[in-house]
PDB file of C-alpha atoms and ligand atoms in Angstrom:
ATOM      1  CA  MET A   1      95.702  75.396 274.806  1.00 81.00           C
ATOM      2  CA  GLY A   2      95.947  73.096 277.825  1.00 91.00           C
ATOM      3  CA  LYS A   3      98.424  70.572 276.377  1.00 96.00           C
ATOM      4  CA  ILE A   4     100.977  69.291 278.783  1.00 97.00           C
ATOM      5  CA  SER A   5     104.231  67.807 277.591  1.00 97.00           C
ATOM      6  CA  ILE A   6     106.763  66.451 280.112  1.00 98.00           C
ATOM      7  CA  SER A   7     110.196  65.380 278.876  1.00 97.00           C
ATOM      8  CA  GLU A   8     112.856  63.490 281.002  1.00 97.00           C
ATOM      9  CA  LEU A   9     111.676  64.932 284.179  1.00 97.00           C
ATOM     10  CA  SER A  10     113.851  64.186 287.230  1.00 97.00           C
ATOM     11  CA  TYR A  11     113.210  65.349 290.779  1.00 97.00           C
ATOM     12  CA  ALA A  12     114.808  64.261 294.001  1.00 97.00           C
ATOM     13  CA  TYR A  13     114.480  65.557 297.576  1.00 95.00           C
ATOM     14  CA  GLN A  14     117.582  66.189 299.620  1.00 91.00           C
ATOM     15  CA  MET A  15     117.303  64.764 303.109  1.00 89.00           C
ATOM     16  CA  GLY A  16     120.058  65.258 305.566  1.00 90.00           C
ATOM     17  CA  GLY A  17     122.904  64.666 303.034  1.00 91.00           C
ATOM     18  CA  ASN A  18     120.941  61.933 301.298  1.00 94.00           C
ATOM     19  CA  THR A  19     119.275  62.103 297.808  1.00 93.00           C
ATOM     20  CA  LEU A  20     115.734  60.676 297.632  1.00 94.00           C
ATOM     21  CA  PRO A  21     115.009  60.303 293.890  1.00 95.00           C
ATOM     22  CA  ILE A  22     111.330  60.598 293.108  1.00 97.00           C
ATOM     23  CA  LEU A  23     110.989  61.194 289.289  1.00 98.00           C
ATOM     24  CA  ARG A  24     113.478  59.588 287.026  1.00 97.00           C
ATOM     25  CA  GLU A  25     113.409  60.943 283.602  1.00 97.00           C
ATOM     26  CA  ALA A  26     109.712  60.710 283.426  1.00 97.00           C
ATOM     27  CA  SER A  27     107.919  61.615 280.098  1.00 97.00           C
ATOM     28  CA  LEU A  28     104.350  62.169 279.256  1.00 97.00           C
ATOM     29  CA  ALA A  29     102.157  63.910 276.685  1.00 96.00           C
ATOM     30  CA  LEU A  30      98.625  64.908 277.337  1.00 97.00           C
ATOM     31  CA  SER A  31      96.558  66.698 274.806  1.00 96.00           C
ATOM     32  CA  SER A  32      94.418  69.779 275.385  1.00 96.00           C
ATOM     33  CA  GLY A  33      91.101  68.839 276.923  1.00 96.00           C
ATOM     34  CA  ALA A  34      92.449  65.535 278.492  1.00 97.00           C
ATOM     35  CA  PHE A  35      90.903  63.959 281.497  1.00 97.00           C
ATOM     36  CA  ALA A  36      93.728  61.775 283.028  1.00 97.00           C
ATOM     37  CA  THR A  37      94.293  60.229 286.282  1.00 97.00           C
ATOM     38  CA  ILE A  38      97.862  59.508 287.815  1.00 98.00           C
ATOM     39  CA  SER A  39      97.831  56.606 290.229  1.00 97.00           C
ATOM     40  CA  GLY A  40     100.648  55.004 292.186  1.00 94.00           C
ATOM     41  CA  PRO A  41     101.473  53.908 295.707  1.00 93.00           C
ATOM     42  CA  SER A  42     101.684  56.311 298.513  1.00 94.00           C
ATOM     43  CA  GLY A  43     105.052  58.144 298.306  1.00 95.00           C
ATOM     44  CA  SER A  44     105.460  57.301 294.709  1.00 96.00           C
ATOM     45  CA  GLY A  45     105.606  61.009 293.771  1.00 97.00           C
ATOM     46  CA  LYS A  46     102.087  61.955 292.548  1.00 97.00           C
ATOM     47  CA  SER A  47     101.939  65.278 294.546  1.00 96.00           C
ATOM     48  CA  THR A  48     105.416  66.104 293.746  1.00 97.00           C
ATOM     49  CA  LEU A  49     104.568  65.666 290.040  1.00 97.00           C
ATOM     50  CA  LEU A  50     101.506  67.940 290.408  1.00 97.00           C
ATOM     51  CA  ASN A  51     103.457  70.623 292.136  1.00 96.00           C
ATOM     52  CA  LEU A  52     106.132  70.648 289.217  1.00 97.00           C
ATOM     53  CA  ILE A  53     103.399  70.947 286.601  1.00 97.00           C
ATOM     54  CA  GLY A  54     101.764  73.682 288.622  1.00 96.00           C
ATOM     55  CA  ALA A  55     104.988  75.529 288.946  1.00 96.00           C
ATOM     56  CA  LEU A  56     105.108  75.430 292.641  1.00 94.00           C
ATOM     57  CA  ASP A  57     108.554  74.004 292.408  1.00 94.00           C
ATOM     58  CA  ARG A  58     111.153  73.397 289.741  1.00 95.00           C
ATOM     59  CA  PRO A  59     112.646  70.122 288.417  1.00 94.00           C
ATOM     60  CA  GLN A  60     116.292  69.356 288.609  1.00 94.00           C
ATOM     61  CA  HIS A  61     116.317  68.069 285.098  1.00 95.00           C
ATOM     62  CA  GLY A  62     114.079  67.879 282.147  1.00 97.00           C
ATOM     63  CA  ASP A  63     111.342  70.137 280.749  1.00 95.00           C
ATOM     64  CA  ILE A  64     107.604  70.735 281.270  1.00 97.00           C
ATOM     65  CA  THR A  65     105.618  72.612 278.674  1.00 97.00           C
ATOM     66  CA  VAL A  66     101.974  73.772 279.433  1.00 97.00           C
ATOM     67  CA  GLY A  67     100.158  75.294 276.352  1.00 95.00           C
ATOM     68  CA  ASP A  68     102.976  76.956 274.650  1.00 94.00           C
ATOM     69  CA  VAL A  69     104.874  77.983 277.864  1.00 96.00           C
ATOM     70  CA  GLU A  70     108.124  76.160 278.655  1.00 96.00           C
ATOM     71  CA  LEU A  71     108.326  76.403 282.426  1.00 97.00           C
ATOM     72  CA  SER A  72     112.247  76.158 282.641  1.00 96.00           C
ATOM     73  CA  LYS A  73     112.459  79.513 280.684  1.00 96.00           C
ATOM     74  CA  LEU A  74     110.345  81.501 283.310  1.00 96.00           C
ATOM     75  CA  SER A  75     111.732  83.571 286.113  1.00 96.00           C
ATOM     76  CA  ASP A  76     110.177  83.043 289.555  1.00 95.00           C
ATOM     77  CA  ARG A  77     107.884  85.932 289.107  1.00 95.00           C
ATOM     78  CA  GLN A  78     106.787  84.698 285.620  1.00 96.00           C
ATOM     79  CA  LEU A  79     106.098  81.331 287.067  1.00 96.00           C
ATOM     80  CA  ALA A  80     103.724  82.941 289.729  1.00 94.00           C
ATOM     81  CA  GLY A  81     101.819  84.675 286.940  1.00 93.00           C
ATOM     82  CA  PHE A  82     101.751  81.437 284.950  1.00 95.00           C
ATOM     83  CA  ARG A  83     100.330  79.707 287.915  1.00 95.00           C
ATOM     84  CA  ASN A  84      97.626  82.279 288.630  1.00 92.00           C
ATOM     85  CA  ARG A  85      96.573  82.459 284.933  1.00 92.00           C
ATOM     86  CA  MET A  86      96.825  79.003 283.647  1.00 96.00           C
ATOM     87  CA  ILE A  87      96.496  76.522 286.606  1.00 97.00           C
ATOM     88  CA  GLY A  88      93.599  75.824 288.773  1.00 96.00           C
ATOM     89  CA  PHE A  89      94.351  73.605 291.887  1.00 96.00           C
ATOM     90  CA  VAL A  90      92.047  71.366 293.802  1.00 95.00           C
ATOM     91  CA  PHE A  91      93.161  69.734 297.042  1.00 93.00           C
ATOM     92  CA  GLN A  92      92.145  66.654 299.192  1.00 92.00           C
ATOM     93  CA  SER A  93      91.358  69.000 302.101  1.00 91.00           C
ATOM     94  CA  PHE A  94      89.775  71.745 300.082  1.00 92.00           C
ATOM     95  CA  HIS A  95      92.057  74.540 301.463  1.00 94.00           C
ATOM     96  CA  LEU A  96      89.272  77.149 301.797  1.00 96.00           C
ATOM     97  CA  LEU A  97      89.618  80.280 303.938  1.00 96.00           C
ATOM     98  CA  PRO A  98      87.227  79.655 306.859  1.00 97.00           C
ATOM     99  CA  VAL A  99      86.281  83.327 307.407  1.00 97.00           C
ATOM    100  CA  LEU A 100      85.337  84.098 303.939  1.00 97.00           C
ATOM    101  CA  SER A 101      81.948  83.037 302.221  1.00 98.00           C
ATOM    102  CA  ALA A 102      81.783  80.596 299.442  1.00 98.00           C
ATOM    103  CA  ALA A 103      81.583  83.506 296.950  1.00 98.00           C
ATOM    104  CA  GLU A 104      84.545  85.285 298.537  1.00 98.00           C
ATOM    105  CA  ASN A 105      86.636  82.142 298.489  1.00 98.00           C
ATOM    106  CA  VAL A 106      85.988  81.578 294.793  1.00 98.00           C
ATOM    107  CA  ALA A 107      86.670  85.248 293.935  1.00 98.00           C
ATOM    108  CA  TRP A 108      89.999  85.296 295.763  1.00 95.00           C
ATOM    109  CA  PRO A 109      92.364  84.300 292.949  1.00 95.00           C
ATOM    110  CA  LEU A 110      91.057  87.153 290.838  1.00 96.00           C
ATOM    111  CA  TYR A 111      92.249  89.627 293.441  1.00 94.00           C
ATOM    112  CA  PHE A 112      95.751  88.899 292.229  1.00 90.00           C
ATOM    113  CA  GLN A 113      94.661  89.706 288.722  1.00 92.00           C
ATOM    114  CA  GLY A 114      93.626  93.084 289.649  1.00 94.00           C
ATOM    115  CA  VAL A 115      89.912  92.381 288.777  1.00 96.00           C
ATOM    116  CA  PRO A 116      87.595  94.898 290.585  1.00 97.00           C
ATOM    117  CA  ARG A 117      85.572  93.564 293.377  1.00 96.00           C
ATOM    118  CA  SER A 118      82.102  93.653 291.759  1.00 97.00           C
ATOM    119  CA  LYS A 119      83.418  91.753 288.674  1.00 98.00           C
ATOM    120  CA  ARG A 120      85.178  89.272 290.959  1.00 98.00           C
ATOM    121  CA  MET A 121      81.948  88.574 292.904  1.00 98.00           C
ATOM    122  CA  GLU A 122      79.940  88.306 289.615  1.00 98.00           C
ATOM    123  CA  ARG A 123      82.485  85.720 288.073  1.00 98.00           C
ATOM    124  CA  ALA A 124      82.490  83.824 291.471  1.00 98.00           C
ATOM    125  CA  ARG A 125      78.697  83.582 291.375  1.00 98.00           C
ATOM    126  CA  GLU A 126      78.801  82.347 287.793  1.00 97.00           C
ATOM    127  CA  LYS A 127      81.178  79.491 288.771  1.00 97.00           C
ATOM    128  CA  LEU A 128      79.328  78.593 291.958  1.00 97.00           C
ATOM    129  CA  GLU A 129      76.255  78.222 289.931  1.00 96.00           C
ATOM    130  CA  LEU A 130      78.115  75.971 287.336  1.00 95.00           C
ATOM    131  CA  VAL A 131      78.981  73.643 290.259  1.00 95.00           C
ATOM    132  CA  GLY A 132      75.463  73.562 291.698  1.00 95.00           C
ATOM    133  CA  LEU A 133      75.964  76.016 294.654  1.00 96.00           C
ATOM    134  CA  LYS A 134      73.889  78.963 293.660  1.00 95.00           C
ATOM    135  CA  ASP A 135      71.813  78.814 296.824  1.00 97.00           C
ATOM    136  CA  HIS A 136      74.927  78.777 299.086  1.00 97.00           C
ATOM    137  CA  LEU A 137      76.897  81.832 297.935  1.00 98.00           C
ATOM    138  CA  ASN A 138      77.099  83.522 301.224  1.00 97.00           C
ATOM    139  CA  LYS A 139      77.843  80.597 303.599  1.00 98.00           C
ATOM    140  CA  VAL A 140      81.223  80.084 305.131  1.00 97.00           C
ATOM    141  CA  PRO A 141      82.789  76.739 304.614  1.00 97.00           C
ATOM    142  CA  GLY A 142      82.049  75.595 308.128  1.00 97.00           C
ATOM    143  CA  LYS A 143      78.374  75.725 307.277  1.00 97.00           C
ATOM    144  CA  LEU A 144      78.912  73.464 304.189  1.00 97.00           C
ATOM    145  CA  SER A 145      79.123  69.709 303.721  1.00 96.00           C
ATOM    146  CA  GLY A 146      82.476  68.121 302.500  1.00 95.00           C
ATOM    147  CA  GLY A 147      81.051  67.706 299.070  1.00 96.00           C
ATOM    148  CA  GLN A 148      79.857  71.218 298.894  1.00 97.00           C
ATOM    149  CA  ARG A 149      83.281  72.578 300.174  1.00 97.00           C
ATOM    150  CA  GLN A 150      84.950  70.578 297.364  1.00 95.00           C
ATOM    151  CA  ARG A 151      82.522  72.193 294.901  1.00 96.00           C
ATOM    152  CA  VAL A 152      83.529  75.539 296.203  1.00 97.00           C
ATOM    153  CA  ALA A 153      87.231  74.659 295.701  1.00 97.00           C
ATOM    154  CA  ILE A 154      86.424  73.394 292.120  1.00 97.00           C
ATOM    155  CA  ALA A 155      84.625  76.697 291.343  1.00 97.00           C
ATOM    156  CA  ARG A 156      87.712  78.559 292.757  1.00 97.00           C
ATOM    157  CA  ALA A 157      89.860  76.531 290.547  1.00 97.00           C
ATOM    158  CA  LEU A 158      87.871  77.582 287.559  1.00 96.00           C
ATOM    159  CA  VAL A 159      87.404  81.141 288.175  1.00 97.00           C
ATOM    160  CA  THR A 160      90.473  82.408 286.515  1.00 96.00           C
ATOM    161  CA  GLU A 161      89.508  80.355 283.391  1.00 95.00           C
ATOM    162  CA  PRO A 162      92.593  78.211 283.538  1.00 96.00           C
ATOM    163  CA  SER A 163      93.825  75.825 280.831  1.00 96.00           C
ATOM    164  CA  VAL A 164      94.718  73.165 283.291  1.00 97.00           C
ATOM    165  CA  VAL A 165      93.158  71.761 286.499  1.00 98.00           C
ATOM    166  CA  LEU A 166      95.397  69.849 288.814  1.00 98.00           C
ATOM    167  CA  ALA A 167      93.546  67.978 291.445  1.00 97.00           C
ATOM    168  CA  ASP A 168      95.423  66.115 294.317  1.00 97.00           C
ATOM    169  CA  GLU A 169      93.292  63.292 295.735  1.00 96.00           C
ATOM    170  CA  PRO A 170      90.125  65.262 295.198  1.00 95.00           C
ATOM    171  CA  THR A 171      87.773  62.573 296.597  1.00 95.00           C
ATOM    172  CA  ALA A 172      89.946  61.316 299.514  1.00 94.00           C
ATOM    173  CA  ASN A 173      87.842  63.050 302.318  1.00 92.00           C
ATOM    174  CA  LEU A 174      84.447  62.389 300.673  1.00 93.00           C
ATOM    175  CA  ASP A 175      81.945  59.453 301.188  1.00 94.00           C
ATOM    176  CA  ARG A 176      81.446  57.273 298.233  1.00 96.00           C
ATOM    177  CA  LYS A 177      78.250  58.771 296.947  1.00 94.00           C
ATOM    178  CA  THR A 178      79.667  62.360 297.219  1.00 94.00           C
ATOM    179  CA  ALA A 179      82.969  61.145 295.668  1.00 95.00           C
ATOM    180  CA  GLU A 180      81.086  59.865 292.609  1.00 95.00           C
ATOM    181  CA  GLU A 181      79.087  63.186 292.334  1.00 95.00           C
ATOM    182  CA  ILE A 182      82.338  65.208 292.507  1.00 95.00           C
ATOM    183  CA  VAL A 183      84.130  63.095 289.736  1.00 96.00           C
ATOM    184  CA  VAL A 184      80.973  63.221 287.478  1.00 96.00           C
ATOM    185  CA  LEU A 185      81.035  67.074 287.960  1.00 95.00           C
ATOM    186  CA  LEU A 186      84.754  67.205 287.079  1.00 96.00           C
ATOM    187  CA  ARG A 187      84.301  65.200 283.996  1.00 96.00           C
ATOM    188  CA  SER A 188      81.277  67.312 282.852  1.00 95.00           C
ATOM    189  CA  LEU A 189      83.218  70.598 283.466  1.00 95.00           C
ATOM    190  CA  ASN A 190      86.077  68.970 281.423  1.00 96.00           C
ATOM    191  CA  GLU A 191      83.739  68.063 278.562  1.00 93.00           C
ATOM    192  CA  ASN A 192      81.947  71.495 278.491  1.00 90.00           C
ATOM    193  CA  ALA A 193      84.907  73.721 278.997  1.00 88.00           C
ATOM    194  CA  GLY A 194      87.755  71.867 277.195  1.00 87.00           C
ATOM    195  CA  VAL A 195      89.861  72.388 280.143  1.00 95.00           C
ATOM    196  CA  THR A 196      92.603  69.695 280.745  1.00 97.00           C
ATOM    197  CA  PHE A 197      92.209  67.760 283.998  1.00 98.00           C
ATOM    198  CA  LEU A 198      94.955  65.940 285.627  1.00 98.00           C
ATOM    199  CA  LEU A 199      93.882  64.038 288.897  1.00 98.00           C
ATOM    200  CA  ALA A 200      96.385  62.443 291.318  1.00 98.00           C
ATOM    201  CA  THR A 201      94.366  59.719 292.980  1.00 96.00           C
ATOM    202  CA  HIS A 202      94.190  56.311 294.781  1.00 90.00           C
ATOM    203  CA  ASP A 203      90.536  56.109 294.248  1.00 93.00           C
ATOM    204  CA  PRO A 204      89.326  53.295 291.872  1.00 94.00           C
ATOM    205  CA  LEU A 205      86.177  55.272 291.485  1.00 94.00           C
ATOM    206  CA  VAL A 206      87.885  58.218 290.030  1.00 96.00           C
ATOM    207  CA  VAL A 207      90.204  56.034 287.819  1.00 96.00           C
ATOM    208  CA  ALA A 208      86.988  54.485 286.405  1.00 95.00           C
ATOM    209  CA  HIS A 209      85.959  57.779 284.972  1.00 95.00           C
ATOM    210  CA  ALA A 210      89.413  58.589 283.501  1.00 96.00           C
ATOM    211  CA  VAL A 211      89.786  58.837 279.785  1.00 95.00           C
ATOM    212  CA  GLN A 212      93.531  58.465 280.188  1.00 96.00           C
ATOM    213  CA  ARG A 213      95.012  56.428 283.031  1.00 96.00           C
ATOM    214  CA  ILE A 214      98.643  56.915 283.988  1.00 97.00           C
ATOM    215  CA  GLU A 215     100.722  55.095 286.640  1.00 96.00           C
ATOM    216  CA  LEU A 216     103.768  56.511 288.397  1.00 96.00           C
ATOM    217  CA  VAL A 217     106.103  53.534 288.872  1.00 95.00           C
ATOM    218  CA  ASP A 218     109.601  53.800 290.045  1.00 95.00           C
ATOM    219  CA  GLY A 219     109.869  57.481 288.997  1.00 97.00           C
ATOM    220  CA  LYS A 220     108.572  56.818 285.379  1.00 97.00           C
ATOM    221  CA  LEU A 221     105.059  57.657 283.952  1.00 97.00           C
ATOM    222  CA  ILE A 222     103.414  54.732 282.319  1.00 96.00           C
ATOM    223  CA  GLU A 223     100.210  55.240 280.195  1.00 93.00           C
ATOM    224  CA  ARG A 224      98.138  52.055 280.906  1.00 86.00           C
ATOM    225  CA  GLU A 225      95.304  52.513 278.537  1.00 67.00           C
ATOM    226  CA  GLN A 226      93.529  54.981 276.472  1.00 60.00           C
ATOM    227  CA  VAL A 227      89.850  54.456 277.032  1.00 55.00           C
ATOM    228  CA  GLN A 228      86.996  55.441 274.684  1.00 55.00           C
ATOM    229  CA  THR A 229      84.385  57.799 276.291  1.00 52.00           C
ATOM    230  CA  GLN A 230      81.717  55.139 275.765  1.00 50.00           C
ATOM    231  CA  GLU A 231      83.653  52.634 277.718  1.00 54.00           C
ATOM    232  CA  VAL A 232      84.225  55.082 280.608  1.00 56.00           C
ATOM    233  CA  LEU A 233      80.436  55.692 280.721  1.00 53.00           C
ATOM    234  CA  ALA A 234      79.730  51.918 280.557  1.00 53.00           C
ATOM    235  CA  HIS A 235      82.031  51.249 283.539  1.00 52.00           C
ATOM    236  CA  ALA A 236      80.890  54.180 285.728  1.00 48.00           C
TER     237      ALA A 236
HETATM  238  N1  ATP B 301     109.441  68.286 301.309  1.00 55.00           N
HETATM  239  C1  ATP B 301     109.933  66.978 301.247  1.00 55.00           C
HETATM  240  N2  ATP B 301     111.227  66.585 301.717  1.00 55.00           N
HETATM  241  C2  ATP B 301     111.682  65.389 301.775  1.00 55.00           C
HETATM  242  N3  ATP B 301     110.968  64.403 301.227  1.00 55.00           N
HETATM  243  C3  ATP B 301     109.823  64.626 300.690  1.00 55.00           C
HETATM  244  C4  ATP B 301     109.100  65.897 300.735  1.00 55.00           C
HETATM  245  N4  ATP B 301     107.950  65.940 300.182  1.00 55.00           N
HETATM  246  C5  ATP B 301     107.720  64.658 299.944  1.00 55.00           C
HETATM  247  N5  ATP B 301     108.823  63.843 300.227  1.00 55.00           N
HETATM  248  C6  ATP B 301     109.008  62.384 299.984  1.00 55.00           C
HETATM  249  O1  ATP B 301     108.867  62.203 298.622  1.00 55.00           O
HETATM  250  C7  ATP B 301     108.132  61.015 298.305  1.00 55.00           C
HETATM  251  C8  ATP B 301     107.058  61.429 297.314  1.00 55.00           C
HETATM  252  O2  ATP B 301     106.126  62.220 298.056  1.00 55.00           O
HETATM  253  P1  ATP B 301     104.726  62.649 297.412  1.00 55.00           P
HETATM  254  O3  ATP B 301     104.030  63.467 298.330  1.00 55.00           O
HETATM  255  O4  ATP B 301     104.987  63.232 296.011  1.00 55.00           O
HETATM  256  O5  ATP B 301     104.018  61.191 297.044  1.00 55.00           O
HETATM  257  P2  ATP B 301     102.504  60.812 296.699  1.00 55.00           P
HETATM  258  O6  ATP B 301     102.644  59.856 295.674  1.00 55.00           O
HETATM  259  O7  ATP B 301     101.657  62.092 296.472  1.00 55.00           O
HETATM  260  O8  ATP B 301     102.054  60.097 298.042  1.00 55.00           O
HETATM  261  P3  ATP B 301     100.518  59.994 298.612  1.00 55.00           P
HETATM  262  O9  ATP B 301      99.718  59.067 297.752  1.00 55.00           O
HETATM  263  O10 ATP B 301     100.792  59.468 300.079  1.00 55.00           O
HETATM  264  O11 ATP B 301      99.971  61.434 298.610  1.00 55.00           O
HETATM  265  C9  ATP B 301     107.621  60.488 299.548  1.00 55.00           C
HETATM  266  O12 ATP B 301     108.517  59.353 299.988  1.00 55.00           O
HETATM  267  C10 ATP B 301     107.746  61.632 300.579  1.00 55.00           C
HETATM  268  O13 ATP B 301     108.114  61.153 301.843  1.00 55.00           O
HETATM  269 MG1   MG B 302     100.152  62.941 297.491  1.00 55.00          MG
END
């Protein structure tokens, strides 16, 4: 359902007449239910890659398939639908709407699916409970800690029951203890729901929990090691 297949993907930014190549015929296969990290130096293209997989942008060359959907075959309108139904995004800076409560923030993506309000709020409550925030449904983000805000963002990413969650530096704004709690939560959600997780990260703590560790080097994706679950837990 959430398998990801990337084939000879190339992407370059155009900068005042210059071409800045970021991805150079990069390929990768992730099976459904994977829990993978993408590491690489700042500027290597991790966010660019997540944006392409999440259909926020289109590659200049190559194919991305998510589940059975070949992204290059979709119109812009179809891509927006794909993004809303199949992908959940989690960002470093949470990207919550400050005037909405936690529950309203989580319910927001369902608005675009035409889900009625009472159903939206019910599903938001379920997801907030899943991430340990059932006592904070009505608080605005400003009244929550960083870790709690990231939990709200994770609940929002899951509310549409996506096949794939893409997280861009999800622990970068968190203290170490909270970062560990968040990565443990992501892993447990991955194991329980079978959703594919792809995390772009610099954080060794997150990489230590990964089952698949991928590096972005000179525009190519290199799988460093396939780790057994027992080993991941032993290192954690
Ligand atoms: N819109 C843009 N126009 C031009 N260049 C860009 C644009 N967005 C990113 N870049 C450049 O492309 C390269 C890759 O950026 P990207 O954000 O994907 O890297 P990253 O690996 O996520 O970095 P970080 O670890 O700092 O988040 C960088 O050199 C960046 O400056
Ligand atoms: Mg980035």
